[in-house]
Tab-separated table of C-alpha atoms in Angstrom:
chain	number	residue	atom	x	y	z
A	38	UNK	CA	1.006	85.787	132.722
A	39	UNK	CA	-0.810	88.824	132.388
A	40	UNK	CA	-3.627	87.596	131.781
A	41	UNK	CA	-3.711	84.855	133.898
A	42	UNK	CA	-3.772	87.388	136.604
A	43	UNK	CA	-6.132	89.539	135.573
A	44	UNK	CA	-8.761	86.471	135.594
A	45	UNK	CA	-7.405	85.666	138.845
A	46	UNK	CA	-8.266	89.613	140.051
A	47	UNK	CA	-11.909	88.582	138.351
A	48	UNK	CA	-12.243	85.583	140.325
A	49	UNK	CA	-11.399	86.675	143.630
A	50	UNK	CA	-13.715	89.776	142.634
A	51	UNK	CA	-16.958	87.042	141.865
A	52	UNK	CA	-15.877	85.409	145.057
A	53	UNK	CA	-16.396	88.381	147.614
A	54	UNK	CA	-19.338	89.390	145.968
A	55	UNK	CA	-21.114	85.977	146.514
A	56	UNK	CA	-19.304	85.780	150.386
A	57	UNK	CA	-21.421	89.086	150.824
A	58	UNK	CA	-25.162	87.591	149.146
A	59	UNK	CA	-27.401	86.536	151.484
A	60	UNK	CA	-28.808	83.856	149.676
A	61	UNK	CA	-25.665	82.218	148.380
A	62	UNK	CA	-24.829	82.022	152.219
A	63	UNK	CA	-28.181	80.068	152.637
A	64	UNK	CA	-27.182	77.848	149.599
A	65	UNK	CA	-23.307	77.314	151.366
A	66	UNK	CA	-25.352	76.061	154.662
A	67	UNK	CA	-27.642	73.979	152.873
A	68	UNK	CA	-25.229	72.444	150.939
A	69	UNK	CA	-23.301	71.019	153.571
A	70	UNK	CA	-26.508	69.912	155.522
A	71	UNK	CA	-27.163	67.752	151.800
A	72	UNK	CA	-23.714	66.316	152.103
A	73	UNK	CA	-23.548	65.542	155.441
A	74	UNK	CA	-26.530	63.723	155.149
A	75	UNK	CA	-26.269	59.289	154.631
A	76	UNK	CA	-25.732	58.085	151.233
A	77	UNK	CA	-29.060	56.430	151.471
A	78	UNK	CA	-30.882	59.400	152.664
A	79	UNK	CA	-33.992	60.415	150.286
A	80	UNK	CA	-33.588	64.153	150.791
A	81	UNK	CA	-29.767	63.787	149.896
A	82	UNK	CA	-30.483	61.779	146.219
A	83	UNK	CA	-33.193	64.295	145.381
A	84	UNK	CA	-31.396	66.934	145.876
A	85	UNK	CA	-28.107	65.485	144.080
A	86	UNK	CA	-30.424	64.891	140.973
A	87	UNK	CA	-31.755	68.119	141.263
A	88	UNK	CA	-28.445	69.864	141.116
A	89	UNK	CA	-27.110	67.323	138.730
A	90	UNK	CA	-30.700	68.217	135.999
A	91	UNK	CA	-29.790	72.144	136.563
A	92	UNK	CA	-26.016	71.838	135.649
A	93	UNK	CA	-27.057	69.957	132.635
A	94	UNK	CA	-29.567	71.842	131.368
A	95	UNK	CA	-27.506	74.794	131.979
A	96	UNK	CA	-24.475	73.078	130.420
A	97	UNK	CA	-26.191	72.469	127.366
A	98	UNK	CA	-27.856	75.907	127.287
A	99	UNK	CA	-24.639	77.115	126.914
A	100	UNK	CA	-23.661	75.145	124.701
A	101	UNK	CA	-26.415	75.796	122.629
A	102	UNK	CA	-25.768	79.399	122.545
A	103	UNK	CA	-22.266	79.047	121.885
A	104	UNK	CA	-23.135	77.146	118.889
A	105	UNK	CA	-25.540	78.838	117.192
A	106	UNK	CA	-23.060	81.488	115.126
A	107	UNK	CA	-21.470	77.805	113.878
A	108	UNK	CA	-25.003	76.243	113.178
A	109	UNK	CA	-26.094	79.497	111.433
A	110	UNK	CA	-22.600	79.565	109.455
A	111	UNK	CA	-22.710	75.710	108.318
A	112	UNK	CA	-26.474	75.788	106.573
A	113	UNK	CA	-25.863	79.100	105.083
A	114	UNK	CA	-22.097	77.063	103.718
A	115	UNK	CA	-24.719	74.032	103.164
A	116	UNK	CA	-27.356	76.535	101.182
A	117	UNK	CA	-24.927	77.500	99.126
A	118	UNK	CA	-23.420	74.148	98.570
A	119	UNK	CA	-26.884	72.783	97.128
A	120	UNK	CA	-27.272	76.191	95.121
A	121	UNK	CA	-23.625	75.717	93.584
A	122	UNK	CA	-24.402	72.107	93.044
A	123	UNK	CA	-27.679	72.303	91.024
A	124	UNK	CA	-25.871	75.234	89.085
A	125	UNK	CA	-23.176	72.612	87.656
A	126	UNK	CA	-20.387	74.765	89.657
A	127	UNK	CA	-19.465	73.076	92.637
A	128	UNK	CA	-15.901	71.320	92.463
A	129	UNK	CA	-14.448	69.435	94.749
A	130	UNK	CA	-11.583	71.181	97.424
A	131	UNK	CA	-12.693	74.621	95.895
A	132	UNK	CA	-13.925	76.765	98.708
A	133	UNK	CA	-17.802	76.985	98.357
A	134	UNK	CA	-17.880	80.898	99.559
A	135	UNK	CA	-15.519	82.302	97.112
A	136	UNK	CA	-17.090	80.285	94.782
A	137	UNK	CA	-20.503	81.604	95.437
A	138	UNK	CA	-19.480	85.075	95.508
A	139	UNK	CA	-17.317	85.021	92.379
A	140	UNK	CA	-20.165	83.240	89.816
A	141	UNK	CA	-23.506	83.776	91.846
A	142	UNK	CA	-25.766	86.624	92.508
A	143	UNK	CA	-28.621	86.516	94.576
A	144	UNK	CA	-31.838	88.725	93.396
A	145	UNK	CA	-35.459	89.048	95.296
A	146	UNK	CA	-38.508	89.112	92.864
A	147	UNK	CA	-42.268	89.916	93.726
A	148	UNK	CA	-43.936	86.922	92.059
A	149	UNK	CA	-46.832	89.071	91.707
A	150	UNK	CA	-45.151	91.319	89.179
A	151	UNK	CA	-41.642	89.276	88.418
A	152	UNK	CA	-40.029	92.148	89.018
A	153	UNK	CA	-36.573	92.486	90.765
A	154	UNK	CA	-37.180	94.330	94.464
A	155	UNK	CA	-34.085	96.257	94.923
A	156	UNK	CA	-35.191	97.355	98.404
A	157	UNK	CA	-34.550	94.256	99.753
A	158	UNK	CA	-31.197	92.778	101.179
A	159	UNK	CA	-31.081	89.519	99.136
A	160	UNK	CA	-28.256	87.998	101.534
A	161	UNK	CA	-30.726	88.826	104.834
A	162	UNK	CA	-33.594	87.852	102.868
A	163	UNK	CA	-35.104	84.137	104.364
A	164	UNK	CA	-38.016	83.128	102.049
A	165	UNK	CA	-39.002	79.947	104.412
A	166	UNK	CA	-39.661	82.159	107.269
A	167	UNK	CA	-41.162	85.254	105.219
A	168	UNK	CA	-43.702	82.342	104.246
A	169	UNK	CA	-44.801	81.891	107.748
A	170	UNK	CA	-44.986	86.098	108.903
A	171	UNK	CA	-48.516	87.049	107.836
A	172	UNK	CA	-47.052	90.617	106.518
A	173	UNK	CA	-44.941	88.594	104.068
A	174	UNK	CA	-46.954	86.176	102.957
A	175	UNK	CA	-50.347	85.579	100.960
A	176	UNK	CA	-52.724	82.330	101.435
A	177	UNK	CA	-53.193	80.485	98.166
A	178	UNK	CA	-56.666	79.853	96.931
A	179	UNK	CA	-57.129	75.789	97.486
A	180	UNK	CA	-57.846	75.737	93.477
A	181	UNK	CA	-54.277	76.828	93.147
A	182	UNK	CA	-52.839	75.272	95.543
A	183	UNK	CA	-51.790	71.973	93.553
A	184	UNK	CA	-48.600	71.945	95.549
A	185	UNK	CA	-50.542	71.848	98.462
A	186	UNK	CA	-48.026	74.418	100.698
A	187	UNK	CA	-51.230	76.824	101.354
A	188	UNK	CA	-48.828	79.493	101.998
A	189	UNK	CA	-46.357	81.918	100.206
A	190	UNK	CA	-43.919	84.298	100.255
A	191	UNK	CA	-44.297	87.500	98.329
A	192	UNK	CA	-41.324	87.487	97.598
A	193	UNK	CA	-38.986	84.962	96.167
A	194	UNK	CA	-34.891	84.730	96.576
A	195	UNK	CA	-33.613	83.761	92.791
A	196	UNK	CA	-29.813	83.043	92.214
A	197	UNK	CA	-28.253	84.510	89.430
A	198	UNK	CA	-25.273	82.140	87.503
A	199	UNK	CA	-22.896	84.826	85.933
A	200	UNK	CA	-20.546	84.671	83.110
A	201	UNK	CA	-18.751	88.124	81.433
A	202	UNK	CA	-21.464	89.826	83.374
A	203	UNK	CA	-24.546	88.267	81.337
A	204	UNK	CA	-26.969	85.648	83.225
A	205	UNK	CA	-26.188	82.618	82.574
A	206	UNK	CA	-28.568	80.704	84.331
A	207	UNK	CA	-31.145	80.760	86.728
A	208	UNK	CA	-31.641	79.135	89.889
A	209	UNK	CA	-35.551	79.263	91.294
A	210	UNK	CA	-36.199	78.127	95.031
A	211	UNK	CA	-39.191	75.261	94.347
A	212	UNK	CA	-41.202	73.433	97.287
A	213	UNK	CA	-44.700	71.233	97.517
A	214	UNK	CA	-46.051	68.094	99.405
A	215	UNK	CA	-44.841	64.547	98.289
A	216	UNK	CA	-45.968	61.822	100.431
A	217	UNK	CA	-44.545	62.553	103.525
A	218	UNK	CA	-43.234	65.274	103.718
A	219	UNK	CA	-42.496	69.149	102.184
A	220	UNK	CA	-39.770	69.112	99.785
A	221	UNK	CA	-37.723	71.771	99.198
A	222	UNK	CA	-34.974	72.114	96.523
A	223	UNK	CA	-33.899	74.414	93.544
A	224	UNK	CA	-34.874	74.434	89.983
A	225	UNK	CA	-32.067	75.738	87.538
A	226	UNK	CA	-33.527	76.922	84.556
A	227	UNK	CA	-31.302	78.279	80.950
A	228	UNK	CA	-31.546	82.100	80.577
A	229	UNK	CA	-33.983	81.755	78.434
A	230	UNK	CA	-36.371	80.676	81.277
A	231	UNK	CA	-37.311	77.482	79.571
A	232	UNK	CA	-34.966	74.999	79.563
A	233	UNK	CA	-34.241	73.007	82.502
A	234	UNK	CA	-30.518	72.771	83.293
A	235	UNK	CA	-30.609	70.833	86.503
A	236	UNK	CA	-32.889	70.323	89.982
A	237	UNK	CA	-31.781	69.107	93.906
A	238	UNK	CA	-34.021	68.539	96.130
A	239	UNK	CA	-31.830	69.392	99.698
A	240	UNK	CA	-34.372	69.233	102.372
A	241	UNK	CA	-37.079	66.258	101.977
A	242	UNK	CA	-37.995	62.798	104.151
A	243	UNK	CA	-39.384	60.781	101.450
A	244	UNK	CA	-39.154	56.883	101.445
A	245	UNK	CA	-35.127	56.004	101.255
A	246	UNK	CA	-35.174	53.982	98.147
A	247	UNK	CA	-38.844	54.896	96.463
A	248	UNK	CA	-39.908	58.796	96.752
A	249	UNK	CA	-36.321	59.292	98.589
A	250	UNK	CA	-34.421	59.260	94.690
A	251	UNK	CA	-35.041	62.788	94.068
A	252	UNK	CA	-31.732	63.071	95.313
A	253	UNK	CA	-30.225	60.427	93.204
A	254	UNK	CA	-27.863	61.945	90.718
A	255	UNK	CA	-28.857	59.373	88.482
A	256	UNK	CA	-32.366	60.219	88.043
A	257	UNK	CA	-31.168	64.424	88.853
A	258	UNK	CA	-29.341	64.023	85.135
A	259	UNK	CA	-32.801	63.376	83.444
A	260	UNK	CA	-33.991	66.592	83.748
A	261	UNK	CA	-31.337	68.433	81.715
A	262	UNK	CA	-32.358	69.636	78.625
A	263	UNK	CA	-36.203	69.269	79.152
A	264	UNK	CA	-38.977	72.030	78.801
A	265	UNK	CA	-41.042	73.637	81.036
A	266	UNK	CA	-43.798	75.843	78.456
A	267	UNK	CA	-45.867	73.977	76.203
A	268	UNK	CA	-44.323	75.005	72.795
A	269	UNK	CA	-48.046	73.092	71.456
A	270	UNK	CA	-51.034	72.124	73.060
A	271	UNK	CA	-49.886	68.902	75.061
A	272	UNK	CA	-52.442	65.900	75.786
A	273	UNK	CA	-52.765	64.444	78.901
A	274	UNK	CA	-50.613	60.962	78.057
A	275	UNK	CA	-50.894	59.345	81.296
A	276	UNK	CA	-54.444	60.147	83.970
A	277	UNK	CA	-52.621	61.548	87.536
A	278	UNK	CA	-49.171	62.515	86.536
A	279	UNK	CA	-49.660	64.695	83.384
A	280	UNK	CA	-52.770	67.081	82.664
A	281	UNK	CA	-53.353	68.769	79.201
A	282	UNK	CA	-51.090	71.962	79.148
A	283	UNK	CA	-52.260	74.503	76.382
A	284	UNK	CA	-49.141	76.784	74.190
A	285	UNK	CA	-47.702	78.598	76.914
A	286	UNK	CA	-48.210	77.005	79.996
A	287	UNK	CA	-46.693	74.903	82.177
A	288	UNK	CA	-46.097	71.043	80.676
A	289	UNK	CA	-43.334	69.896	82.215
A	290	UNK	CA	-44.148	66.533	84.609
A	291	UNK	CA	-43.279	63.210	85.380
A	292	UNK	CA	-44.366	60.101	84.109
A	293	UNK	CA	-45.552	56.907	85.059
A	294	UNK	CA	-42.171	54.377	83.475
A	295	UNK	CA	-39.552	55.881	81.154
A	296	UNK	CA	-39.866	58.294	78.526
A	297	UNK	CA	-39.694	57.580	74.910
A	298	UNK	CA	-37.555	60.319	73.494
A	299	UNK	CA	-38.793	59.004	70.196
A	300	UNK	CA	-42.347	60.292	70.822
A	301	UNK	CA	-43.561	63.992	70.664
A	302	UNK	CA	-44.027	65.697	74.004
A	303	UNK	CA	-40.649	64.214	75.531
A	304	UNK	CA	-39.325	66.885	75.939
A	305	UNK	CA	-41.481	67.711	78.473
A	306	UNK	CA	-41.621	64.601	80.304
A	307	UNK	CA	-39.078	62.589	82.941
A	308	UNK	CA	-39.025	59.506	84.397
A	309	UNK	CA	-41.566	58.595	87.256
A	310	UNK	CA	-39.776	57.534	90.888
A	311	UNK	CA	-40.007	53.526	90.454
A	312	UNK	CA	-43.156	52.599	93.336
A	313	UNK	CA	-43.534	56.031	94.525
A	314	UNK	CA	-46.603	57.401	92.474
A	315	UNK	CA	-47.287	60.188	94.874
A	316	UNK	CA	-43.959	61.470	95.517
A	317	UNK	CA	-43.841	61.270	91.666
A	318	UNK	CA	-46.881	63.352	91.696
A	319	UNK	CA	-45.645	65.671	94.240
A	320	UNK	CA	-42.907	66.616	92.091
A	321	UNK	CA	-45.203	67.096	89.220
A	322	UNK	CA	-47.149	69.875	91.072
A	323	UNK	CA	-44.862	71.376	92.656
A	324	UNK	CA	-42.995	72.025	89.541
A	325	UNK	CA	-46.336	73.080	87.998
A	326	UNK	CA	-47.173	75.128	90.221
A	327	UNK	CA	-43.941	77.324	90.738
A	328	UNK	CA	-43.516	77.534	86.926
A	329	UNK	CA	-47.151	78.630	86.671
A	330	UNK	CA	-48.455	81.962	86.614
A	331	UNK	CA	-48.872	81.642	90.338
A	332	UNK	CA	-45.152	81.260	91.228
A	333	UNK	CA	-42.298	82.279	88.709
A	334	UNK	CA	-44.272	82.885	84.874
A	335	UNK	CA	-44.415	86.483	85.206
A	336	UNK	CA	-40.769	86.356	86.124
A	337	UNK	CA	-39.583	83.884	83.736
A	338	UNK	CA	-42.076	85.720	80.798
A	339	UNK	CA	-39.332	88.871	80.733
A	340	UNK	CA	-36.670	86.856	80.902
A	341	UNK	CA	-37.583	83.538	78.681
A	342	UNK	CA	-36.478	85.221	75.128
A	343	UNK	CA	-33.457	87.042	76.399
A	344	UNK	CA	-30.828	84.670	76.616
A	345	UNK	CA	-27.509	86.464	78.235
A	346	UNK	CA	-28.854	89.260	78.598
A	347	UNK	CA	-27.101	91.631	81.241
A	348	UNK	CA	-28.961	91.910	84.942
């Protein structure tokens, strides 16, 4: 009851105050000149449409506003959904934050150096929108730019999968053109920084059924166990999808059908997209290019022969 008559005090307060404004007087008058008006007067249905277009827009203005905190809240519960998935942790009914917070750590690295930047909040840290401030970002040469994103952030966001305090895993934010669109997605990578544990692809429009099965688990489950770094000098096996990767660098691509685990080289290979060559290809670069010396190498290099070793 209290409180039902303190907005009452508030209400009668707003009231006066408008009784005593001059132009919500003028408003009052023309108001009732609008409604006394015909039905099929063409001053009276502009001016209900008018009125009706400004309580909308302010209705959803509001609304908007109101919604944001929950918007902001449900991709950053979404984020860490996809980052939980692709690191083999995400269970159904378990709640995602403590989840996140008890096995997770989040880390920023300069990909020039591959250095951890400790001066930087990791949890404030937003590497898509770093990309696009001009301070935060670098342009990539055009010989480079194989992923074709022209743009980077200095530095990167990496995820951290803990167990008894030693790194478990690592999960590296990836992105590059397909066919139609940007994908985006995470790379999880063994602590050695070489074998692939898992990728997820959570933002892309590809073709549903074609370039679109990045996200099927199906084909998701090929890429565990596969190498990045050419442990040999690998041949190009296939002109568009693969290029020659020398000891060291980069070999890890898709192919054009399904790999022969039989052959040599398999390890660094994984089944093409069935019909979607350039999404296919997409992927290819993308994953080149972050893995390259360009993107995550000179983080992955101090990192690649120290499996479980403490952060």
């Amino acid at each position: 009851m209290p409180n039902e008559n303190k907005q009452c005090g508030h209400y009668q307060k707003l009231c006066a105050v408008l009784e005593k404004n001059e132009n919500y007087q003028k408003f009052k008058v023309y108001a009732e000149h609008i409604l006394a008006l015909s039905n099929n007067s063409l001053e009276k249905t502009i001016a209900i449409a008018v009125a009706l277009c400004l309580v909308c827009a302010v209705l959803v203005s509001l609304a908007a506003v109101a919604l944001k905190p929950l918007q902001i809240n449900n991709k950053e519960l979404d984020m860490k959904k996809n980052i939980l998935d692709v690191a083999g942790l995400l269970e159904e009914g378990r709640d995602i934050d403590a989840a996140f917070a008890e096995k997770i750590e989040a880390k920023i690295v300069d990909l020039e150096t591959g250095d951890y930047v400790e001066s930087i909040n990791a949890a404030d840290y937003d590497q898509r929108k770093a990309a696009k401030d001009p301070a935060q970002s670098v342009a990539i040469p055009k010989d480079k730019d194989i992923a074709h994103i022209r743009i980077k952030a200095k530095y990167a966001k990496v995820f951290l999968v803990k167990e008894a305090g030693a790194i478990k895993s690592i999960i590296l934010p990836i992105n590059g053109y397909g066919l139609w669109s940007t994908l985006y997605g995470f790379l999880s990578v063994d602590a050695d920084g070489q074998t692939v544990q898992s990728i997820n692809f959570y933002d892309q429009a590809e073709t549903p059924g074609l370039g679109g099965e990045v996200v099927n688990p199906n084909w998701r489950a090929l890429w565990k166990g596969k190498k990045i770094y050419a442990e040999s000098d690998q041949p190009s096996l296939e002109k568009g999808l693969i290029t020659e990767a020398d000891i060291g660098e980069p070999a890890l691509s898709l192919i054009k059908g399904v790999v022969d685990n039989s052959k040599p080289g398999s390890q660094y290979q994984v089944d093409g997209l069935a019909g979607a060559t350039l999404t296919s290809t997409g992927v290819t670069n993308l994953i080149r290019y972050w893995t390259s010396k360009e993107g995550f190498a000179p983080y992955l290099s101090k990192v690649r022969t120290v499996k479980g070793a403490k952060s």
